[in-house]
Amino acid sequence: MADVGDVHYWRCGDCGFVISRTHVEMSDEVWGELNYQFHHFHEKSGFESEINQPPYLEQAAMLAVLVKNDIVDAGSVLDYAAGYGSLSFLLDKYFGLKLPKYDPYVNQGGHLPYLQQEELGTYKTVINSAMFEHVRSRDDLDRVHELVASDGCMVIHTLVCESVPNDPDWFYLRPPVHTAFHTNKSMEILMAQWGFKSSIYCPQSKCWVLLRGDVSDVELRVADINQELQHQWLFCKNGFVDFWKGF
């Protein structure tokens, strides 16, 4: 970010959602180059990087459990903004499930080929890991939702908290491609606008599953899973599961 300089933010006075004005006003060329440099460096630095990677194995395990319990559909699924395909790889190797992938910046590598934009359709399950914090407009989010079938669900991994700290040293501001910071209230609003009625949260995978139906459609299955695992591994409720209140 040395060439960019100071970063300025907007905060919504109603829901507390925060977005970087500096990134919004960047040219597409500067934004694209920033993404390429950051992700290329991060991939090369490996697991010893100081930037937290998503918990891919836990995400794969969660998806396998939800598929086995008919909560998500593995027959019509897409990993949108899949990056280098880590989740797809682990889900296939350790759980035997195929996860097609698409990424606007990465289109080769991994054990499964990437779908091209013109090949995309709609899916019963759309997975999106670590992208919601990288958007510069509402259109970026709507583009993901448009791929979800009318009876489908969306699985998202991002950081959602009660309120975004007014702290320039907050750890989540440091990656130069983090632009958007969601709150429990902003996600509740977004869910309602998209037509999702209930959600499931898994703390181990740090993922939410947004569902079209009422929580009564899944709460018995969620209770059975928690009983089998002898741990409250999943939380569910109508609306957005506001699990994180602080840090």
C-alpha positions as a printed NumPy array, in Angstrom:
array([[  0.   ,   0.   ,   0.   ],
       [  3.037,   2.289,  -0.026],
       [  2.016,   3.814,  -3.351],
       [ -1.613,   4.208,  -2.237],
       [ -1.047,   6.171,   0.951],
       [ -3.631,   6.71 ,   3.677],
       [ -6.833,   4.692,   3.535],
       [-10.138,   6.378,   4.373],
       [-13.377,   4.609,   5.291],
       [-17.123,   5.115,   5.235],
       [-19.301,   3.726,   8.044],
       [-23.078,   3.26 ,   7.763],
       [-24.839,   5.132,  10.563],
       [-27.654,   2.561,  10.639],
       [-26.084,  -0.909,  10.494],
       [-22.397,  -0.117,  11.125],
       [-21.132,  -1.649,   7.875],
       [-17.723,  -0.181,   6.947],
       [-16.159,   0.073,   3.491],
       [-12.898,   1.623,   2.295],
       [-13.54 ,   4.772,   0.312],
       [ -9.949,   4.629,  -0.927],
       [-10.411,   1.189,  -2.495],
       [-13.805,   2.074,  -3.96 ],
       [-12.252,   5.049,  -5.739],
       [ -9.271,   3.06 ,  -7.111],
       [ -9.141,   2.328, -10.808],
       [ -9.878,  -1.257, -11.796],
       [ -6.301,  -1.566, -13.021],
       [ -4.772,  -0.558,  -9.683],
       [ -7.223,  -2.793,  -7.801],
       [ -6.482,  -5.772, -10.042],
       [ -2.735,  -5.354,  -9.679],
       [ -3.05 ,  -5.009,  -5.9  ],
       [ -4.991,  -8.277,  -5.759],
       [ -2.497, -10.08 ,  -7.968],
       [  0.537,  -8.931,  -5.991],
       [ -1.009,  -9.718,  -2.603],
       [ -2.323, -13.181,  -3.456],
       [  0.77 , -14.177,  -5.405],
       [  2.989, -13.173,  -2.486],
       [  0.717, -14.882,   0.015],
       [  0.596, -18.133,  -1.949],
       [  4.382, -18.213,  -2.268],
       [  4.907, -17.485,   1.436],
       [  3.09 , -20.705,   2.374],
       [  1.537, -21.611,   5.691],
       [  4.076, -19.584,   7.663],
       [  2.56 , -16.342,   6.38 ],
       [  1.292, -13.952,   9.049],
       [ -2.   , -13.527,   7.152],
       [ -4.674, -15.878,   8.51 ],
       [ -5.848, -18.399,   5.961],
       [ -9.435, -19.686,   6.059],
       [ -9.772, -22.976,   7.993],
       [-10.153, -25.028,   4.818],
       [-10.089, -28.477,   6.407],
       [-12.765, -27.481,   8.92 ],
       [-14.817, -25.993,   6.073],
       [-14.512, -29.225,   4.102],
       [-15.562, -31.27 ,   7.146],
       [-18.554, -29.005,   7.761],
       [-19.693, -29.33 ,   4.156],
       [-19.337, -33.125,   4.27 ],
       [-21.468, -33.274,   7.437],
       [-24.129, -30.958,   6.009],
       [-24.26 , -32.932,   2.755],
       [-24.613, -36.227,   4.667],
       [-27.539, -34.75 ,   6.587],
       [-29.276, -33.34 ,   3.484],
       [-28.883, -29.736,   4.589],
       [-26.82 , -28.7  ,   1.557],
       [-26.864, -30.253,  -1.922],
       [-23.55 , -31.582,  -3.257],
       [-25.067, -32.418,  -6.646],
       [-25.357, -28.763,  -7.666],
       [-22.524, -26.822,  -6.067],
       [-19.984, -24.103,  -6.874],
       [-17.05 , -22.563,  -5.045],
       [-17.17 , -18.923,  -6.171],
       [-13.947, -16.909,  -5.85 ],
       [-12.157, -20.187,  -5.128],
       [ -8.663, -18.714,  -5.222],
       [ -6.104, -21.468,  -5.7  ],
       [ -8.678, -24.193,  -5.045],
       [ -7.599, -25.234,  -1.547],
       [-11.121, -26.053,  -0.356],
       [-11.938, -28.026,  -3.505],
       [ -8.73 , -30.026,  -3.156],
       [ -9.274, -30.947,   0.502],
       [-12.946, -31.761,   0.021],
       [-12.051, -34.174,  -2.776],
       [ -8.988, -35.761,  -1.163],
       [-10.351, -36.307,   2.346],
       [-14.131, -36.529,   1.851],
       [-14.569, -37.711,  -1.742],
       [-16.761, -34.768,  -2.775],
       [-16.265, -32.84 ,  -6.008],
       [-16.46 , -29.059,  -5.738],
       [-16.423, -27.168,  -9.067],
       [-14.666, -23.82 ,  -8.78 ],
       [-14.61 , -20.388, -10.355],
       [-12.418, -17.369,  -9.685],
       [-12.309, -14.069, -11.594],
       [ -8.544, -13.701, -10.999],
       [ -7.307, -17.32 , -10.952],
       [ -8.264, -19.717, -13.741],
       [ -5.759, -22.529, -13.712],
       [ -4.039, -24.902, -11.326],
       [ -5.237, -27.479,  -8.844],
       [ -6.642, -30.947,  -9.5  ],
       [ -9.953, -29.8  , -11.026],
       [-10.284, -27.368, -13.954],
       [-11.807, -23.959, -13.347],
       [-15.163, -23.05 , -14.828],
       [-15.113, -20.058, -17.123],
       [-17.544, -17.174, -16.642],
       [-19.669, -18.182, -19.625],
       [-20.103, -21.658, -18.123],
       [-21.66 , -20.45 , -14.875],
       [-25.303, -21.23 , -14.131],
       [-27.302, -21.397, -10.931],
       [-26.604, -23.827,  -8.103],
       [-28.31 , -25.335,  -5.073],
       [-25.192, -24.59 ,  -3.005],
       [-22.867, -21.635,  -3.637],
       [-19.781, -21.465,  -1.425],
       [-17.812, -18.303,  -0.97 ],
       [-14.774, -18.291,   1.282],
       [-12.927, -15.083,   2.167],
       [-14.401, -12.817,  -0.509],
       [-17.019, -10.735,   1.316],
       [-14.221,  -8.646,   2.844],
       [-12.74 ,  -7.96 ,  -0.619],
       [-15.667,  -6.227,  -2.335],
       [-15.863,  -2.648,  -3.563],
       [-19.565,  -2.449,  -4.412],
       [-22.904,  -4.081,  -3.707],
       [-22.752,  -5.477,  -7.247],
       [-19.845,  -7.702,  -6.17 ],
       [-22.048,  -9.329,  -3.534],
       [-25.119,  -9.549,  -5.751],
       [-23.022, -11.313,  -8.387],
       [-22.525, -14.198,  -5.952],
       [-26.178, -14.318,  -4.934],
       [-27.341, -14.39 ,  -8.557],
       [-25.734, -17.834,  -8.851],
       [-27.864, -19.262,  -6.015],
       [-30.962, -21.134,  -7.191],
       [-34.342, -19.98 ,  -5.902],
       [-34.373, -22.979,  -3.547],
       [-30.632, -22.919,  -2.905],
       [-28.356, -21.86 ,  -0.059],
       [-25.23 , -19.748,   0.257],
       [-22.227, -20.707,   2.38 ],
       [-20.023, -17.749,   3.333],
       [-16.806, -17.334,   5.268],
       [-15.843, -13.848,   6.375],
       [-15.464, -11.871,   9.575],
       [-18.744, -10.57 ,  10.991],
       [-18.884,  -8.774,  14.324],
       [-21.271,  -6.68 ,  16.379],
       [-19.426,  -3.451,  15.542],
       [-16.284,  -2.671,  13.565],
       [-13.635,  -1.255,  15.948],
       [-12.596,   2.344,  15.468],
       [ -8.956,   1.286,  15.637],
       [ -6.404,   1.8  ,  12.833],
       [ -4.364,  -1.112,  14.234],
       [ -7.265,  -3.588,  14.074],
       [ -5.834,  -6.784,  12.589],
       [ -8.488,  -7.122,   9.887],
       [ -7.595,  -3.774,   8.323],
       [ -4.005,  -4.796,   7.631],
       [ -4.314,  -6.971,   4.506],
       [ -4.236,  -4.398,   1.682],
       [ -7.102,  -6.114,  -0.14 ],
       [ -9.548,  -6.055,   2.794],
       [-12.096,  -3.417,   1.869],
       [-15.451,  -4.26 ,   3.487],
       [-16.31 ,  -5.069,   7.099],
       [-19.666,  -6.565,   7.938],
       [-21.671,  -6.395,  11.135],
       [-24.371,  -8.694,  12.487],
       [-26.98 ,  -6.077,  11.616],
       [-25.701,  -5.495,   8.084],
       [-25.728,  -9.237,   7.416],
       [-29.25 ,  -9.539,   8.794],
       [-30.347,  -6.832,   6.351],
       [-28.495,  -8.458,   3.453],
       [-30.066, -11.858,   4.191],
       [-33.564, -10.398,   4.175],
       [-32.96 ,  -8.518,   0.917],
       [-31.766, -11.717,  -0.735],
       [-34.68 , -13.791,   0.561],
       [-32.89 , -16.014,   3.073],
       [-34.912, -16.729,   6.199],
       [-32.571, -18.647,   8.505],
       [-28.919, -19.486,   8.978],
       [-26.494, -21.99 ,  10.478],
       [-23.101, -21.094,  11.907],
       [-20.123, -23.385,  12.556],
       [-17.468, -21.74 ,  14.772],
       [-14.792, -24.265,  13.787],
       [-15.11 , -23.49 ,  10.077],
       [-16.08 , -19.84 ,  10.654],
       [-18.803, -20.299,   8.049],
       [-22.455, -19.332,   7.857],
       [-24.986, -21.23 ,   5.774],
       [-27.816, -18.947,   4.617],
       [-31.036, -20.883,   4.001],
       [-34.241, -20.026,   2.17 ],
       [-36.507, -21.872,   4.61 ],
       [-37.529, -21.319,   8.204],
       [-35.179, -22.644,  10.888],
       [-37.733, -25.337,  11.75 ],
       [-36.743, -27.022,   8.477],
       [-33.263, -27.833,   9.806],
       [-33.132, -27.385,  13.575],
       [-33.886, -31.041,  14.356],
       [-31.111, -32.175,  12.014],
       [-28.732, -29.63 ,  13.541],
       [-29.632, -30.885,  17.021],
       [-28.952, -34.467,  15.913],
       [-25.548, -33.496,  14.503],
       [-24.581, -31.752,  17.739],
       [-25.706, -34.802,  19.714],
       [-23.664, -37.136,  17.509],
       [-20.573, -34.955,  17.852],
       [-21.218, -34.46 ,  21.59 ],
       [-20.546, -30.774,  21.131],
       [-22.512, -27.731,  19.987],
       [-20.743, -27.722,  16.678],
       [-23.519, -25.907,  14.838],
       [-25.809, -23.022,  15.819],
       [-28.993, -22.132,  13.952],
       [-31.782, -19.558,  14.169],
       [-34.198, -17.554,  12.061],
       [-32.327, -14.606,  10.624],
       [-28.561, -14.237,  10.896],
       [-26.701, -16.154,  13.609],
       [-25.043, -13.249,  15.437],
       [-22.379, -15.408,  17.047],
       [-19.544, -12.892,  17.359],
       [-20.128,  -9.953,  19.673],
       [-16.543,  -8.812,  20.079],
       [-12.897,  -9.821,  19.95 ]])
